[in-house]
């Protein structure tokens, strides 16, 4: 499924506290400098239109949430949603999540990593572009605190099973832990917009959770 056309962002919105370019960030990355406090940090890889970030930030105000989105227009759109929701505990970085994990994040600095419906890169010659690869999985295990979580969901069965096997083979994370489907209580009571689209069309969603010992 292709990405839908986005509504235009209100040009009067000030995104300066919610939107950042990866290339402009100091290394190592300091979450406290962005959020103005020290708090548990959860990161979503591929934040899309920002539904997960908005819901999570609103529901857990004592936790900070960071989305990383490689598409500029989606990164800005997600950040605009955070501004309109007056959510000070969430922000979006525009850039390559794999680079951010490898070069900017310190050891044991993240409480949870969320990877929801990443691009499956269907063609065999393109599969090397997939987010779920050995180097990324090792970085996730490195940056998670003890007891930290990795959540991986996809609607592609082959991608799910290959990724679960990869996580088991090249990291010390325990799992997979089954994540049961929950009935939506409202039109937007889904993990992401893609989750909503897949489920409303009757598609299957494969869910897993891993934990760092």
XYZ file of N, CA and C in Angstrom:
639
model
N 0.835 -1.195 0.000
C 0.000 0.000 0.000
C 0.869 1.243 0.000
N 0.579 2.176 -0.922
C 1.335 3.412 -0.971
C 0.915 4.374 0.118
N 1.747 5.356 0.356
C 1.431 6.349 1.367
C 0.407 7.352 0.829
N -0.579 7.740 1.661
C -1.588 8.693 1.208
C -1.028 10.107 1.143
N -1.758 10.970 0.424
C -1.377 12.378 0.340
C -1.645 13.037 1.691
N -0.694 13.843 2.153
C -0.827 14.506 3.442
C -1.507 15.862 3.293
N -2.218 16.260 4.329
C -2.753 17.613 4.377
C -1.605 18.594 4.574
N -1.818 19.824 4.127
C -0.787 20.835 4.279
C -0.634 21.218 5.752
N 0.608 21.494 6.136
C 0.903 21.908 7.506
C 0.653 23.407 7.641
N 0.022 23.800 8.726
C -0.199 25.216 9.009
C 1.155 25.916 9.108
N 1.455 26.847 8.224
C 2.773 27.490 8.234
C 3.047 28.317 9.489
N 2.006 28.605 10.268
C 2.210 29.396 11.482
C 2.687 28.553 12.658
N 2.672 27.236 12.515
C 3.102 26.368 13.609
C 4.615 26.463 13.811
N 5.021 26.551 15.048
C 6.445 26.576 15.400
C 6.898 25.149 15.705
N 7.675 24.572 14.800
C 8.121 23.181 14.959
C 9.469 23.073 15.650
N 10.043 24.169 16.076
C 11.439 24.176 16.523
C 11.709 23.276 17.722
N 10.714 23.009 18.550
C 10.909 22.152 19.723
C 10.513 20.705 19.453
N 9.983 20.457 18.257
C 9.463 19.112 17.968
C 10.054 18.484 16.714
N 10.811 19.231 15.945
C 11.359 18.714 14.690
C 12.846 19.028 14.610
N 13.650 17.972 14.270
C 15.097 18.134 14.205
C 15.643 17.385 12.987
N 16.698 17.925 12.412
C 17.416 17.244 11.345
C 18.553 16.441 11.966
N 18.675 15.182 11.569
C 19.713 14.326 12.124
C 21.099 14.937 11.944
N 21.356 15.527 10.800
C 22.677 16.072 10.503
C 23.066 17.228 11.414
N 22.081 17.824 12.081
C 22.371 18.970 12.948
C 22.562 18.585 14.411
N 22.388 17.319 14.738
C 22.444 16.881 16.133
C 23.878 16.595 16.572
N 24.191 17.001 17.799
C 25.505 16.711 18.363
C 25.601 15.239 18.739
N 26.812 14.721 18.726
C 27.066 13.338 19.139
C 27.889 13.332 20.424
N 27.527 12.478 21.387
C 26.330 11.639 21.437
C 25.078 12.466 21.671
N 23.939 11.912 21.316
C 22.675 12.629 21.451
C 22.254 12.704 22.906
N 21.799 13.873 23.327
C 21.388 14.099 24.715
C 19.886 14.343 24.746
N 19.132 13.344 25.194
C 17.675 13.481 25.239
C 17.245 14.589 26.186
N 17.956 14.748 27.278
C 17.593 15.778 28.257
C 17.669 17.172 27.660
N 18.569 17.373 26.710
C 18.693 18.682 26.081
C 17.488 18.988 25.204
N 16.828 17.955 24.694
C 15.655 18.131 23.843
C 14.390 18.275 24.675
N 14.247 17.417 25.672
C 13.009 17.379 26.442
C 13.066 18.177 27.747
N 14.259 18.644 28.107
C 14.378 19.465 29.302
C 14.250 18.702 30.592
N 14.487 17.407 30.551
C 14.391 16.589 31.765
C 15.023 15.241 31.496
N 15.236 14.477 32.547
C 15.674 13.097 32.415
C 14.471 12.200 32.683
N 14.116 11.408 31.698
C 12.945 10.542 31.797
C 13.166 9.310 30.942
N 12.411 8.241 31.158
C 12.512 7.076 30.272
C 12.261 7.502 28.824
N 13.044 6.936 27.907
C 12.951 7.303 26.499
C 12.539 6.106 25.652
N 11.505 6.293 24.821
C 11.089 5.278 23.871
C 11.227 5.850 22.463
N 11.697 5.031 21.532
C 11.960 5.487 20.168
C 11.139 4.672 19.174
N 10.492 5.389 18.256
C 9.774 4.732 17.166
C 10.562 4.927 15.878
N 10.865 3.835 15.206
C 11.580 3.873 13.938
C 10.553 3.899 12.812
N 10.520 5.019 12.069
C 9.533 5.175 11.013
C 8.220 5.668 11.591
N 8.164 6.943 11.975
C 7.006 7.462 12.694
C 5.829 7.801 11.789
N 6.034 7.841 10.473
C 4.918 8.076 9.562
C 4.176 9.357 9.891
N 2.843 9.269 9.974
C 2.019 10.441 10.254
C 1.963 10.778 11.738
N 2.556 9.926 12.580
C 2.711 10.276 13.982
C 1.616 9.823 14.916
N 0.743 8.909 14.501
C -0.345 8.467 15.383
C 0.189 7.825 16.652
N 1.161 6.925 16.512
C 1.700 6.273 17.708
C 2.317 7.297 18.655
N 3.110 8.213 18.130
C 3.764 9.212 18.970
C 2.735 10.036 19.737
N 1.685 10.486 19.061
C 0.673 11.311 19.721
C -0.053 10.549 20.815
N -0.484 9.332 20.512
C -1.218 8.553 21.501
C -0.336 8.195 22.693
N 0.881 7.748 22.405
C 1.775 7.314 23.474
C 2.177 8.489 24.357
N 2.513 9.621 23.740
C 2.933 10.787 24.510
C 1.792 11.315 25.371
N 0.588 11.283 24.839
C -0.577 11.746 25.591
C -0.903 10.806 26.746
N -0.774 9.500 26.504
C -1.132 8.517 27.523
C -0.084 8.298 28.586
N 1.190 8.625 28.286
C 2.280 8.403 29.242
C 3.115 9.671 29.375
N 2.623 10.671 30.083
C 3.325 11.959 30.165
C 4.660 11.906 30.897
N 4.917 10.846 31.652
C 6.183 10.735 32.370
C 7.279 10.078 31.538
N 6.944 9.719 30.297
C 7.889 9.085 29.376
C 8.103 10.018 28.195
N 9.334 10.084 27.683
C 9.637 10.864 26.486
C 9.645 9.943 25.276
N 9.129 10.449 24.150
C 9.018 9.657 22.930
C 9.708 10.372 21.777
N 10.468 9.612 21.012
C 11.187 10.148 19.864
C 10.846 9.328 18.635
N 10.427 10.009 17.579
C 10.183 9.339 16.312
C 11.289 9.663 15.330
N 11.673 8.700 14.517
C 12.678 8.923 13.475
C 12.040 8.553 12.147
N 12.006 9.507 11.236
C 11.332 9.316 9.951
C 12.233 9.803 8.825
N 12.443 8.943 7.821
C 13.362 9.269 6.739
C 12.727 10.175 5.682
N 11.394 10.190 5.604
C 10.708 11.047 4.629
C 10.439 12.409 5.258
N 10.988 13.456 4.676
C 10.898 14.786 5.268
C 9.461 15.234 5.489
N 8.610 15.071 4.484
C 7.244 15.592 4.617
C 6.482 14.871 5.731
N 6.770 13.581 5.930
C 6.110 12.853 7.013
C 6.691 13.239 8.370
N 7.984 13.458 8.435
C 8.602 13.887 9.691
C 8.022 15.220 10.138
N 7.890 16.165 9.213
C 7.328 17.472 9.552
C 5.849 17.366 9.911
N 5.125 16.507 9.225
C 3.698 16.320 9.508
C 3.507 15.748 10.916
N 4.319 14.746 11.260
C 4.224 14.154 12.599
C 4.568 15.179 13.665
N 5.601 15.970 13.419
C 5.986 17.010 14.378
C 4.876 18.039 14.538
N 4.222 18.405 13.436
C 3.123 19.361 13.507
C 1.979 18.821 14.367
N 1.724 17.533 14.277
C 0.689 16.927 15.108
C 1.018 17.016 16.591
N 2.290 16.883 16.914
C 2.716 17.003 18.309
C 2.540 18.444 18.803
N 2.855 19.399 17.938
C 2.690 20.808 18.305
C 1.220 21.117 18.557
N 0.345 20.670 17.643
C -1.084 20.948 17.797
C -1.652 20.274 19.043
N -1.083 19.133 19.419
C -1.533 18.453 20.622
C -0.882 18.964 21.892
N 0.009 19.942 21.743
C 0.731 20.529 22.880
C 1.441 19.445 23.693
N 2.075 18.523 22.980
C 2.763 17.395 23.601
C 4.251 17.705 23.694
N 4.686 18.054 24.868
C 6.084 18.444 25.068
C 6.996 17.253 25.310
N 6.446 16.064 25.460
C 7.258 14.877 25.729
C 7.441 14.008 24.488
N 7.368 14.612 23.313
C 7.597 13.865 22.068
C 8.214 14.789 21.037
N 9.046 14.213 20.171
C 9.711 14.962 19.115
C 10.008 14.021 17.955
N 10.371 14.603 16.810
C 10.644 13.819 15.601
C 11.984 14.246 15.011
N 12.761 13.269 14.599
C 14.010 13.526 13.885
C 13.837 13.084 12.436
N 14.238 13.939 11.512
C 14.253 13.565 10.103
C 15.628 13.005 9.765
N 15.676 11.731 9.381
C 16.956 11.132 9.029
C 16.904 9.628 9.037
N 18.063 9.024 8.878
C 18.230 7.571 8.795
C 18.316 6.984 10.197
N 17.333 6.181 10.560
C 17.293 5.601 11.901
C 18.490 4.696 12.178
N 18.957 3.968 11.167
C 20.090 3.071 11.385
C 21.339 3.847 11.764
N 21.553 4.979 11.115
C 22.697 5.835 11.468
C 22.528 6.407 12.872
N 21.315 6.825 13.192
C 21.071 7.412 14.507
C 21.380 6.409 15.613
N 20.925 5.175 15.452
C 21.194 4.148 16.456
C 22.687 3.848 16.548
N 23.351 3.768 15.416
C 24.758 3.374 15.394
C 25.691 4.473 15.873
N 25.367 5.744 15.569
C 26.322 6.818 15.788
C 25.939 7.823 16.867
N 24.664 7.902 17.217
C 24.235 8.938 18.153
C 23.799 8.409 19.518
N 23.315 7.174 19.605
C 22.758 6.664 20.849
C 23.799 5.926 21.681
N 23.799 6.215 22.973
C 24.722 5.555 23.881
C 24.185 4.229 24.388
N 25.040 3.468 25.026
C 24.639 2.181 25.588
C 23.593 2.375 26.690
N 22.644 1.453 26.751
C 21.635 1.423 27.819
C 21.001 2.793 28.053
N 20.512 3.399 26.962
C 19.941 4.738 27.051
C 18.459 4.799 26.663
N 17.886 3.668 26.262
C 16.524 3.652 25.731
C 15.719 2.559 26.423
N 14.483 2.869 26.793
C 13.658 1.877 27.486
C 12.832 1.015 26.534
N 12.556 1.527 25.339
C 11.796 0.722 24.376
C 12.056 1.220 22.966
N 12.070 0.284 22.020
C 12.196 0.594 20.593
C 10.977 0.010 19.892
N 10.341 0.820 19.064
C 9.132 0.404 18.359
C 9.378 0.430 16.857
N 9.163 -0.705 16.209
C 9.305 -0.797 14.752
C 7.990 -1.357 14.222
N 7.178 -0.485 13.632
C 5.851 -0.883 13.172
C 5.726 -0.745 11.660
N 5.471 -1.868 11.006
C 5.196 -1.915 9.567
C 6.277 -1.243 8.720
N 7.524 -1.648 8.889
C 8.584 -1.078 8.038
C 8.430 -1.556 6.598
N 9.004 -0.803 5.688
C 8.945 -1.148 4.267
C 9.511 -2.553 4.062
N 8.745 -3.475 3.467
C 9.252 -4.853 3.290
C 10.247 -5.008 2.157
N 10.379 -3.995 1.290
C 11.301 -4.099 0.154
C 11.142 -5.468 -0.512
N 10.056 -5.604 -1.248
C 9.622 -6.899 -1.754
C 10.652 -7.601 -2.644
N 11.308 -6.864 -3.534
C 12.227 -7.506 -4.468
C 13.457 -8.038 -3.736
N 13.889 -9.237 -4.136
C 15.005 -9.881 -3.450
C 16.264 -9.032 -3.461
N 16.522 -8.343 -4.564
C 17.745 -7.543 -4.652
C 17.690 -6.292 -3.764
N 16.485 -5.960 -3.278
C 16.328 -4.777 -2.426
C 16.273 -5.112 -0.938
N 16.278 -6.384 -0.602
C 16.066 -6.758 0.805
C 17.184 -6.293 1.721
N 18.340 -5.988 1.158
C 19.428 -5.469 1.973
C 19.093 -4.092 2.539
N 18.033 -3.458 2.018
C 17.616 -2.149 2.512
C 16.672 -2.244 3.716
N 16.254 -3.428 4.052
C 15.318 -3.578 5.158
C 15.904 -3.056 6.475
N 15.040 -2.456 7.285
C 15.455 -1.963 8.601
C 15.910 -3.118 9.484
N 15.156 -4.188 9.488
C 15.480 -5.319 10.350
C 16.633 -6.110 9.734
N 17.842 -5.707 10.117
C 19.069 -6.360 9.665
C 19.964 -6.562 10.881
N 21.010 -7.341 10.712
C 21.841 -7.715 11.857
C 22.428 -6.505 12.576
N 22.981 -5.542 11.850
C 23.615 -4.393 12.495
C 22.617 -3.601 13.330
N 21.393 -3.426 12.814
C 20.384 -2.681 13.552
C 19.941 -3.436 14.800
N 19.722 -4.728 14.672
C 19.299 -5.528 15.827
C 20.354 -5.474 16.934
N 21.624 -5.546 16.553
C 22.690 -5.466 17.554
C 22.708 -4.092 18.229
N 22.447 -3.043 17.455
C 22.401 -1.708 18.042
C 21.205 -1.555 18.979
N 20.079 -2.128 18.603
C 18.910 -2.087 19.485
C 19.235 -2.760 20.821
N 19.826 -3.932 20.763
C 20.189 -4.638 21.995
C 21.180 -3.829 22.828
N 22.069 -3.123 22.162
C 23.068 -2.317 22.869
C 22.448 -1.118 23.575
N 21.534 -0.419 22.908
C 21.003 0.823 23.477
C 19.889 0.589 24.486
N 19.276 -0.587 24.495
C 18.206 -0.857 25.453
C 18.762 -1.001 26.865
N 18.020 -0.485 27.824
C 18.345 -0.705 29.234
C 17.948 -2.129 29.597
N 18.503 -2.699 30.681
C 18.031 -4.013 31.132
C 16.525 -3.980 31.364
N 15.843 -4.946 30.824
C 14.385 -4.957 30.897
C 13.723 -4.175 29.777
N 14.523 -3.513 28.920
C 13.979 -2.733 27.811
C 13.329 -3.618 26.768
N 12.447 -3.012 25.958
C 11.615 -3.769 25.027
C 11.856 -3.382 23.569
N 11.781 -4.364 22.702
C 11.722 -4.153 21.262
C 10.381 -4.672 20.780
N 9.569 -3.809 20.177
C 8.295 -4.208 19.594
C 8.417 -4.170 18.076
N 8.131 -5.284 17.426
C 8.207 -5.371 15.967
C 6.900 -5.931 15.431
N 6.222 -5.127 14.590
C 4.970 -5.545 13.967
C 5.089 -5.375 12.454
N 4.440 -6.269 11.710
C 4.391 -6.157 10.263
C 3.174 -6.917 9.757
N 2.748 -6.590 8.553
C 1.656 -7.346 7.922
C 2.194 -8.329 6.892
N 3.510 -8.495 6.843
C 4.145 -9.403 5.884
C 4.694 -10.612 6.650
N 4.060 -11.768 6.475
C 4.412 -12.957 7.257
C 5.876 -13.348 7.067
N 6.342 -13.333 5.816
C 7.728 -13.730 5.536
C 8.714 -12.806 6.242
N 8.463 -11.514 6.189
C 9.331 -10.534 6.841
C 9.312 -10.742 8.362
N 8.138 -11.030 8.895
C 8.013 -11.251 10.333
C 8.851 -12.444 10.786
N 8.680 -13.571 10.131
C 9.377 -14.785 10.562
C 10.887 -14.673 10.362
N 11.314 -14.054 9.255
C 12.747 -13.854 9.033
C 13.343 -12.936 10.101
N 12.606 -11.889 10.453
C 13.110 -10.920 11.428
C 13.164 -11.514 12.823
N 12.147 -12.272 13.191
C 12.152 -12.925 14.500
C 13.336 -13.879 14.608
N 13.582 -14.645 13.557
C 14.720 -15.572 13.564
C 16.035 -14.799 13.658
N 16.122 -13.657 12.987
C 17.320 -12.832 13.030
C 17.564 -12.295 14.438
N 16.531 -11.786 15.085
C 16.665 -11.248 16.435
C 17.139 -12.326 17.403
N 16.567 -13.498 17.288
C 16.957 -14.615 18.163
C 18.406 -15.012 17.920
N 18.820 -15.014 16.646
C 20.149 -15.502 16.288
C 21.270 -14.541 16.642
N 21.032 -13.227 16.537
C 22.155 -12.303 16.663
C 22.050 -11.336 17.836
N 21.177 -11.626 18.786
C 21.104 -10.785 19.981
C 20.771 -11.639 21.204
N 20.926 -11.039 22.366
C 20.600 -11.730 23.614
C 19.193 -11.398 24.078
N 18.415 -10.724 23.252
C 17.046 -10.377 23.636
C 16.204 -11.636 23.784
N 15.375 -11.659 24.790
C 14.521 -12.825 25.015
C 13.176 -12.631 24.327
N 12.670 -13.700 23.752
C 11.405 -13.637 23.031
C 11.438 -14.598 21.848
N 10.476 -14.538 20.959
C 9.437 -13.511 20.913
C 8.310 -13.754 21.911
N 7.786 -12.670 22.456
C 6.627 -12.707 23.325
C 5.412 -12.368 22.481
N 4.394 -13.195 22.561
C 3.185 -12.969 21.765
C 2.458 -11.716 22.230
N 2.024 -10.904 21.289
C 1.264 -9.688 21.590
C -0.140 -9.873 21.014
N -1.148 -10.070 21.853
C -2.496 -10.322 21.332
C -3.111 -9.083 20.699
N -3.973 -9.296 19.714
C -4.688 -8.182 19.086
C -5.787 -7.699 20.015
N -5.941 -6.386 20.105
C -6.984 -5.795 20.917
C -7.988 -5.093 20.022
N -9.262 -5.238 20.343
C -10.301 -4.594 19.557
C -10.194 -3.077 19.686
N -10.348 -2.378 18.577
C -10.274 -0.916 18.591
C -11.533 -0.343 19.233
N -11.336 0.635 20.115
C -12.458 1.266 20.798
C -12.946 2.520 20.072
N -12.192 2.974 19.100
C -12.585 4.149 18.316
C -11.932 4.046 16.950
N -12.250 4.991 16.081
C -11.747 4.957 14.708
C -10.229 5.088 14.637
N -9.626 5.714 15.636
C -8.171 5.872 15.639
C -7.514 5.119 16.787
N -8.179 4.121 17.306
C -7.606 3.329 18.392
C -6.779 2.179 17.815
N -5.736 2.552 17.099
C -4.826 1.595 16.493
C -3.400 2.039 16.800
N -2.437 1.120 16.661
C -1.059 1.456 16.985
C -0.509 2.527 16.034
N -0.798 2.371 14.732
C -0.377 3.356 13.733
C -1.482 3.475 12.690
N -1.351 4.470 11.804
C -2.314 4.582 10.710
C -2.248 3.357 9.795
N -1.059 2.800 9.619
C -0.920 1.616 8.766
C -1.618 0.424 9.418
N -1.504 0.291 10.744
C -2.211 -0.756 11.475
C -3.713 -0.642 11.220
N -4.209 0.580 11.270
C -5.636 0.819 11.026
C -6.031 0.379 9.626
N -5.263 0.772 8.617
C -5.585 0.442 7.233
C -5.599 -1.064 7.013
N -4.582 -1.747 7.528
C -4.487 -3.194 7.330
C -5.667 -3.907 7.985
N -5.962 -3.551 9.218
C -7.017 -4.262 9.946
C -8.405 -3.965 9.398
N -8.658 -2.721 8.987
C -9.962 -2.395 8.425
C -10.187 -3.089 7.085
N -9.088 -3.422 6.407
C -9.193 -4.149 5.140
C -9.161 -5.664 5.344
N -9.165 -6.098 6.595
C -9.214 -7.522 6.899
C -7.883 -8.236 6.826
N -6.781 -7.490 6.785
C -5.457 -8.107 6.712
C -4.961 -8.585 8.066
N -3.985 -9.469 8.037
C -3.390 -9.997 9.272
C -2.222 -9.120 9.695
N -2.062 -8.948 11.000
C -0.931 -8.220 11.571
C -0.151 -9.183 12.456
N 1.138 -9.277 12.225
C 2.011 -10.157 12.992
C 2.763 -9.303 14.014
N 2.617 -9.637 15.288
C 3.140 -8.823 16.375
C 4.121 -9.618 17.240
N 5.184 -8.973 17.680
C 6.106 -9.633 18.592
C 6.730 -8.609 19.517
N 7.158 -9.080 20.663
C 7.909 -8.249 21.615
C 9.107 -9.023 22.103
N 10.226 -8.340 22.255
C 11.434 -8.935 22.801
C 11.868 -8.070 23.989
N 12.552 -8.695 24.938
C 13.028 -7.963 26.114
C 14.510 -8.234 26.352
N 15.181 -7.185 26.832
C 16.586 -7.331 27.178
C 16.701 -7.881 28.586
N 17.427 -8.970 28.780
C 17.543 -9.571 30.127
C 18.114 -8.575 31.135
